PDB file of C-alpha atoms in Angstrom:
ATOM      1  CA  UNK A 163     103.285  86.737  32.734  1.00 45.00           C
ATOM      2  CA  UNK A 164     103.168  82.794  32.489  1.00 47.00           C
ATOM      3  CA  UNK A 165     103.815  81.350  29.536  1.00 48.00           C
ATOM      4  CA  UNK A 166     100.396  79.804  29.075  1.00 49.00           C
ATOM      5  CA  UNK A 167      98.727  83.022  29.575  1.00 49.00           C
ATOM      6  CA  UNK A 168     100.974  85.096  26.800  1.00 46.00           C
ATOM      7  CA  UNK A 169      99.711  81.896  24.345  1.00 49.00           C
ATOM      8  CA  UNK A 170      96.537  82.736  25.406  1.00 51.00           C
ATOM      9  CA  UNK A 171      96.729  85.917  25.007  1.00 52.00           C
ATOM     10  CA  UNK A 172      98.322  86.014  21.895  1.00 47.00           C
ATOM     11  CA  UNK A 173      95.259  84.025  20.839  1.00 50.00           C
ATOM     12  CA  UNK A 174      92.665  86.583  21.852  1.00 52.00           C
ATOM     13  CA  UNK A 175      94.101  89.307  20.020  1.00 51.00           C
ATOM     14  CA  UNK A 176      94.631  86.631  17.065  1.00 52.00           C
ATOM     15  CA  UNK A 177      90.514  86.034  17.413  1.00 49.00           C
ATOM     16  CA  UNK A 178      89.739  89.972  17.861  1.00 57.00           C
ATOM     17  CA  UNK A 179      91.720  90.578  14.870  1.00 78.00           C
ATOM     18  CA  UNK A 180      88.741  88.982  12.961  1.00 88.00           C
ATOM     19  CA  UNK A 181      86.004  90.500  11.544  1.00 92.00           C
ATOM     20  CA  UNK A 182      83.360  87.891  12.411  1.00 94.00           C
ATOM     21  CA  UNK A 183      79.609  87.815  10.811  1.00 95.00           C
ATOM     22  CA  UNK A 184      76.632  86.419  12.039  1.00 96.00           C
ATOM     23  CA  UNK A 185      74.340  84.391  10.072  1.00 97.00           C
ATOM     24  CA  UNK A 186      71.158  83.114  11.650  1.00 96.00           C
ATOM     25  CA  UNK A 187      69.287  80.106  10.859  1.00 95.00           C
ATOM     26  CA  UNK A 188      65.527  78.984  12.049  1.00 93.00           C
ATOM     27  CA  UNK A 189      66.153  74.762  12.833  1.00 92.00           C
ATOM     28  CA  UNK A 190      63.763  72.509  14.246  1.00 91.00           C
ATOM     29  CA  UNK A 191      65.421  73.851  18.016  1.00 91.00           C
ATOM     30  CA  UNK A 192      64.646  77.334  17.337  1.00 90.00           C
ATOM     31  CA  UNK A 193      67.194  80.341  16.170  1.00 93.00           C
ATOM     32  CA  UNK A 194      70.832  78.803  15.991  1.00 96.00           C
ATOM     33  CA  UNK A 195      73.416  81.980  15.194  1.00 97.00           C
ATOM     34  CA  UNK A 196      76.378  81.154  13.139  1.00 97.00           C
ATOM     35  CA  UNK A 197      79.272  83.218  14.017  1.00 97.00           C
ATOM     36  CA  UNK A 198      82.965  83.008  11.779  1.00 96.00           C
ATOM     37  CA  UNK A 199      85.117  85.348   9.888  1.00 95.00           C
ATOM     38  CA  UNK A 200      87.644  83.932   7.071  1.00 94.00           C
ATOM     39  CA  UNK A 201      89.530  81.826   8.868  1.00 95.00           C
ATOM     40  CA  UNK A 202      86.435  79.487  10.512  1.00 96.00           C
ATOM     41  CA  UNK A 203      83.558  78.959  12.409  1.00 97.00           C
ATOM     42  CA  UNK A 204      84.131  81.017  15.471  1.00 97.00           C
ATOM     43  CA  UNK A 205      81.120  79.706  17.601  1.00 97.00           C
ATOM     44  CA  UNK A 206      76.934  78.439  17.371  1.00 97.00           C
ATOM     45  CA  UNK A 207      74.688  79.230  19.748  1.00 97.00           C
ATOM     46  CA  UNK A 208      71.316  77.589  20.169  1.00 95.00           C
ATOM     47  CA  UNK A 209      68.882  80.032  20.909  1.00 93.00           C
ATOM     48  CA  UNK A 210      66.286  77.947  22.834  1.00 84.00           C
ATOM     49  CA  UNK A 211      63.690  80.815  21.725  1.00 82.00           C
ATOM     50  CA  UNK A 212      61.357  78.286  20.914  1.00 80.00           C
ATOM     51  CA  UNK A 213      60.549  74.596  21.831  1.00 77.00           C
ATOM     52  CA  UNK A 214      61.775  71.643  19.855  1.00 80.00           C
ATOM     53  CA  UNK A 215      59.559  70.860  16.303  1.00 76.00           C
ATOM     54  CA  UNK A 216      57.255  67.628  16.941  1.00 75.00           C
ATOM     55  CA  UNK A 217      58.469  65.039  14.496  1.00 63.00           C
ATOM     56  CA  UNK A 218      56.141  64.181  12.254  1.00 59.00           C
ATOM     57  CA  UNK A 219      56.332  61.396   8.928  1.00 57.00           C
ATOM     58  CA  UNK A 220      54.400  63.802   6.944  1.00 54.00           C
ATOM     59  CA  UNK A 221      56.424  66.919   7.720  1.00 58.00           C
ATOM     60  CA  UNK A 222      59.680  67.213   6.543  1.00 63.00           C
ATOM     61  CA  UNK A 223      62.702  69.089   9.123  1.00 81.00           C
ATOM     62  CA  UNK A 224      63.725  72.084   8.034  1.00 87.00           C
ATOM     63  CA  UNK A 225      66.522  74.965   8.607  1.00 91.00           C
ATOM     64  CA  UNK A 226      66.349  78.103   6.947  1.00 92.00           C
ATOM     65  CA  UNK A 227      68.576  80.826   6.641  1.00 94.00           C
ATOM     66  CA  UNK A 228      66.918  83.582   7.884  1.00 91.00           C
ATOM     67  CA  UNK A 229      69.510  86.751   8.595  1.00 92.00           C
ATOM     68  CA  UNK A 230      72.752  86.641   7.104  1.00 89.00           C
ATOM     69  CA  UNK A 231      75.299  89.180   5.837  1.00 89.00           C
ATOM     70  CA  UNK A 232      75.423  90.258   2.010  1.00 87.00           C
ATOM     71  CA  UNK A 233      78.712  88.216   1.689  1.00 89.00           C
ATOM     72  CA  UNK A 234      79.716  85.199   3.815  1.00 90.00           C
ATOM     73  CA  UNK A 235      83.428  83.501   3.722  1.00 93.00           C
ATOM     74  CA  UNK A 236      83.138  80.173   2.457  1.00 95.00           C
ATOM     75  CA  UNK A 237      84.015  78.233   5.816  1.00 96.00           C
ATOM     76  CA  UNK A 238      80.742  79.819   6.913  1.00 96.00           C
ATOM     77  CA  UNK A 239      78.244  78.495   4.161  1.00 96.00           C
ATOM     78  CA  UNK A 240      80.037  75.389   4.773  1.00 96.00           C
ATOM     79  CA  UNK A 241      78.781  75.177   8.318  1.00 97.00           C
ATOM     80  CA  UNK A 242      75.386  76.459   6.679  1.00 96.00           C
ATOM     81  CA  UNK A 243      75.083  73.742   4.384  1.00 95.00           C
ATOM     82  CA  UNK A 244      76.134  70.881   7.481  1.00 96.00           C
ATOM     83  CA  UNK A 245      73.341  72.288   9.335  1.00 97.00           C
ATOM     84  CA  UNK A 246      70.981  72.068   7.298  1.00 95.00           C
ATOM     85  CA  UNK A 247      72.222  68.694   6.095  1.00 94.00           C
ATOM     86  CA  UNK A 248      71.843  67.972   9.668  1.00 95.00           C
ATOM     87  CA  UNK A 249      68.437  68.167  10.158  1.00 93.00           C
ATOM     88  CA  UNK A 250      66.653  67.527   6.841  1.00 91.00           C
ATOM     89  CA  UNK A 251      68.775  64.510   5.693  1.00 88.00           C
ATOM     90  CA  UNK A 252      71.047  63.730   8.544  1.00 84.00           C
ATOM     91  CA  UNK A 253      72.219  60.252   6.913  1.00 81.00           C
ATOM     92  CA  UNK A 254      74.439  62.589   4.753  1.00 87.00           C
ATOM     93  CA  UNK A 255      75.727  65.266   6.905  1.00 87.00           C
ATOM     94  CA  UNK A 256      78.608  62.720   7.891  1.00 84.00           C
ATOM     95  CA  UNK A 257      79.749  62.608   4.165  1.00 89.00           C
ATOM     96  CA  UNK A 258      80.055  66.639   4.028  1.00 92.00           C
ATOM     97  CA  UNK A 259      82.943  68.624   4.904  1.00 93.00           C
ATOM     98  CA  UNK A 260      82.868  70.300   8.628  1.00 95.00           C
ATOM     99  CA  UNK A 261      83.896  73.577   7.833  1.00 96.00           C
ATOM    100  CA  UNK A 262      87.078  75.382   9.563  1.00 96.00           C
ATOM    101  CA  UNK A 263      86.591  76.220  12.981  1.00 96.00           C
ATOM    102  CA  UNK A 264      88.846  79.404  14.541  1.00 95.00           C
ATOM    103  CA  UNK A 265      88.124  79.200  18.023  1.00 93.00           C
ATOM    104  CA  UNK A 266      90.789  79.163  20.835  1.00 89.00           C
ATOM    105  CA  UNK A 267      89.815  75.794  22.577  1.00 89.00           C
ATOM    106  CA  UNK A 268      89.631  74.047  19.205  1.00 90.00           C
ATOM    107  CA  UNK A 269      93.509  75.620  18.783  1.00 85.00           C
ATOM    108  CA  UNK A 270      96.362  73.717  20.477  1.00 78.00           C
ATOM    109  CA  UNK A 271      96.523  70.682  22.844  1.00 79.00           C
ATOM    110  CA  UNK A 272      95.214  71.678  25.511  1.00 90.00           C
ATOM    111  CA  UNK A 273      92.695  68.708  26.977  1.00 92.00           C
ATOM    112  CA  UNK A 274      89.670  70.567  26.527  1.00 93.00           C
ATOM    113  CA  UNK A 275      90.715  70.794  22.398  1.00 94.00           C
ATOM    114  CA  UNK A 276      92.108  67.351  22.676  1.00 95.00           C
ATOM    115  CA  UNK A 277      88.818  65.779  23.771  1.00 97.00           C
ATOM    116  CA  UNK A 278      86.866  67.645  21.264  1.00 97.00           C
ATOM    117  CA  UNK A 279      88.568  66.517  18.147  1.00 96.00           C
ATOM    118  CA  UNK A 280      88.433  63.114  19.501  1.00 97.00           C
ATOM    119  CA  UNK A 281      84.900  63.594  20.107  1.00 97.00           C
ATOM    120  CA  UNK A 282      84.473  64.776  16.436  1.00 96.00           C
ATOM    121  CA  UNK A 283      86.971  62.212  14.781  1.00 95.00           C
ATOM    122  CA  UNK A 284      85.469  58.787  16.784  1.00 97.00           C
ATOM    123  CA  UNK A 285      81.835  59.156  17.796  1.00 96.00           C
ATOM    124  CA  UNK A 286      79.558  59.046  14.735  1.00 93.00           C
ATOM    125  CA  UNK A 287      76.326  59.866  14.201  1.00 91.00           C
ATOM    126  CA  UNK A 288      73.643  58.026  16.046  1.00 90.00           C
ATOM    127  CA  UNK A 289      76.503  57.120  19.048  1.00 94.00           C
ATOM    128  CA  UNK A 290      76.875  57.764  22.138  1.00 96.00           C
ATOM    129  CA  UNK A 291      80.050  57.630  24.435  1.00 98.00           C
ATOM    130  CA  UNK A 292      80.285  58.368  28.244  1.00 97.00           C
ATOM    131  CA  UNK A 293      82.077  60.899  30.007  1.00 97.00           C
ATOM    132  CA  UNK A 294      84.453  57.958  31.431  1.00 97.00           C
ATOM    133  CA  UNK A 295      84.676  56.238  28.097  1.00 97.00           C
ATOM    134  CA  UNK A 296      85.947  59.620  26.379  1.00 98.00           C
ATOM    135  CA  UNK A 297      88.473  60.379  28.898  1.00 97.00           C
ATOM    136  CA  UNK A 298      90.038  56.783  28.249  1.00 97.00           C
ATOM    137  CA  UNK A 299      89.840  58.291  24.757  1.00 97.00           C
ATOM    138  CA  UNK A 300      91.634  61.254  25.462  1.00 96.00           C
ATOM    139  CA  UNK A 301      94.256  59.565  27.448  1.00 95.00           C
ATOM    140  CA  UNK A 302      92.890  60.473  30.706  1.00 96.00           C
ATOM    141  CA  UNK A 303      91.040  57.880  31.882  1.00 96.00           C
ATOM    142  CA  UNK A 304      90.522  59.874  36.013  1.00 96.00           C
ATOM    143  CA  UNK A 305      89.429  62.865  33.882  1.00 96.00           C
ATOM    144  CA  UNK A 306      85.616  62.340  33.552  1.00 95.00           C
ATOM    145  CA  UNK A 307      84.944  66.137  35.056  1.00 95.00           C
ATOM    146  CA  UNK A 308      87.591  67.526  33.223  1.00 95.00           C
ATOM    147  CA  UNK A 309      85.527  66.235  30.342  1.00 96.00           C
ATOM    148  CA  UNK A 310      82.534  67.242  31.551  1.00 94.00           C
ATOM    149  CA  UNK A 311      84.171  71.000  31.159  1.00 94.00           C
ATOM    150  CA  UNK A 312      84.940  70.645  28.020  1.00 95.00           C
ATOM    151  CA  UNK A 313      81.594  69.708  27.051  1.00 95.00           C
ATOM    152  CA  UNK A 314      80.436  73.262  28.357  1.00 93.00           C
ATOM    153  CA  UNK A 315      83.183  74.748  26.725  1.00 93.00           C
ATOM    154  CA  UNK A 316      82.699  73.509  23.573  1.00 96.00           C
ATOM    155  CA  UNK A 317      82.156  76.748  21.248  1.00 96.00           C
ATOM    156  CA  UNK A 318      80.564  74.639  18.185  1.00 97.00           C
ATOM    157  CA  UNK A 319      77.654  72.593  19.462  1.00 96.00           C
ATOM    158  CA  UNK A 320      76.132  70.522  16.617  1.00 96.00           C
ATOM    159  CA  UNK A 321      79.534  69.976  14.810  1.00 96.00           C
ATOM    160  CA  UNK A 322      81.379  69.046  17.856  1.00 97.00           C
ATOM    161  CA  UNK A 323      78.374  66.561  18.868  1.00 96.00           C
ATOM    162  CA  UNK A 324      78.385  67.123  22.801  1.00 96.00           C
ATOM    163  CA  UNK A 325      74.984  66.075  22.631  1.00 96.00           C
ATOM    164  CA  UNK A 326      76.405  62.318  22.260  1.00 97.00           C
ATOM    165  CA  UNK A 327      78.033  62.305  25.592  1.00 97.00           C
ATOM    166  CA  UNK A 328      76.026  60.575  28.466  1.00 96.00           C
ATOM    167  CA  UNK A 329      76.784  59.231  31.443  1.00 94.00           C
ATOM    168  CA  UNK A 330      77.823  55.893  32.457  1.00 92.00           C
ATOM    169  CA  UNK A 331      74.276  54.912  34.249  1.00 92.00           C
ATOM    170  CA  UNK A 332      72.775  55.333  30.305  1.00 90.00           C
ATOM    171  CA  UNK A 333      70.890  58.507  31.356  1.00 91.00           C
ATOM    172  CA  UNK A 334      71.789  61.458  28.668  1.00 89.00           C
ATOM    173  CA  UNK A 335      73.127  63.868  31.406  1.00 86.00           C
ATOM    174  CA  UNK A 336      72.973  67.590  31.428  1.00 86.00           C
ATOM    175  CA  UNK A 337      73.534  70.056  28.165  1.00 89.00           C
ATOM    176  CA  UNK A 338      74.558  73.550  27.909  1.00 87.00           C
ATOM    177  CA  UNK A 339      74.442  73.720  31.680  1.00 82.00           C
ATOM    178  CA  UNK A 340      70.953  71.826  32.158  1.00 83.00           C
ATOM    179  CA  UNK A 341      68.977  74.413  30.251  1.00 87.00           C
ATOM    180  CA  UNK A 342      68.981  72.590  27.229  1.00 89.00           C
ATOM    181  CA  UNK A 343      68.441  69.122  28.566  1.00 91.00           C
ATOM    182  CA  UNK A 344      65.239  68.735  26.651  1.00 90.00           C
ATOM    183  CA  UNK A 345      67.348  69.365  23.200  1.00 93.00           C
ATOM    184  CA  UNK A 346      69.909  66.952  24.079  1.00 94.00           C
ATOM    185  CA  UNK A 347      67.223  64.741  23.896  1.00 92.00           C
ATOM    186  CA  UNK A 348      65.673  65.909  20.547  1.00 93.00           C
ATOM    187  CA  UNK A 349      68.933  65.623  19.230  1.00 94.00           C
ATOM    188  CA  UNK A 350      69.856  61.452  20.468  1.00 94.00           C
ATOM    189  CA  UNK A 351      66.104  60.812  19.445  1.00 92.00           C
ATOM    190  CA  UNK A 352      66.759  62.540  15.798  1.00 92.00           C
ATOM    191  CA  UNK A 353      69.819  60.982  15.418  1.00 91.00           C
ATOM    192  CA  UNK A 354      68.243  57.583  16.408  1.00 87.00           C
ATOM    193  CA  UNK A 355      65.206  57.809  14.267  1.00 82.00           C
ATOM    194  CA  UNK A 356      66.868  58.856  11.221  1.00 71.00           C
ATOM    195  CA  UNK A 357      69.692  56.353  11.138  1.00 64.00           C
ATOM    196  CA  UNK A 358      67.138  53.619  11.487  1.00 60.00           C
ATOM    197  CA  UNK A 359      65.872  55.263   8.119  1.00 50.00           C
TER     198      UNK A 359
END
């Protein structure tokens, strides 16, 4: 076995060592599902049961907890709490702590992991950043598809703001594969709207 696969390996059994729990929230996208054990946030997934809320001055955003386990680990109400943050006061969810996240291509330095964090650490809330731009970021300035994957494979959505990533031309570019294009939208537009607030 390569070298690379026996640390990849030896990550996989490190993640299905976990006991992960679930905890699902209803957001202003639809259902987003939480899942973490002890250690971090293992992955979110955005549902896209339902379309995106209509904003409205008079109604408030809201996320609500609506299924989670009788005890959670604290890395996971963390996450819970920058969620919600997220979309009922967004100004603040960039003062809160991210919680932990245990996934394998957040682990290492790998340039999937490596362009995430930089992702995280250098484009704020209400930013954007192209594909090109990021690679320079990341030290790869020919990588732009090699970004591009690592925007699918980004297990954290939300936290690690893929959303923010558009193309050179200005036009917002695909999200989670093209089905969600319509929430990458929601998402620039919410960001937008509530930073000018």
């Amino acid at each position: 076995m390569k070298k690379a696969s026996v640390g990849s390996e030896m990550k996989k059994q490190e993640e299905s060592r976990c006991t992960q729990k679930t905890i699902s929230l209803l957001s202003p996208l639809g259902t987003i599902q939480v899942s973490g054990c002890e250690n971090g946030v293992h992955t979110i997934q955005i549902l896209m049961d339902v379309a995106p809320a209509e904003r409205s001055n008079e109604a408030p955003l809201s996320c609500v907890v609506t299924d989670s386990p009788a005890e959670t680990s604290p890395e996971m109400q963390r996450c819970v709490e920058w969620l919600q943050a997220y979309f009922t006061e967004p100004q603040t969810a960039g003062s809160l702590p991210l919680p932990a996240f245990h996934h394998p291509a957040l682990q290492g330095d790998a340039f999937t992991s490596r362009v995430l964090q930089v992702l995280l650490r250098d484009v704020k809330f209400g930013e954007t950043v192209s594909y090109k731009r990021l690679a320079e970021m990341a030290g790869n300035p020919r990588a732009v598809r090699a970004v591009g994957g690592a925007m699918r494979r980004n297990p954290v959505p939300l936290l690690i703001p893929c959303h923010r990533v558009i193309s050179s031309s200005g036009q917002s570019g695909p999200y989670m594969s093209g089905r969600g294009d319509h929430l990458k939208q929601w998402l620039l537009t919410h960001e937008r709207q509530r930073g000018e607030g």
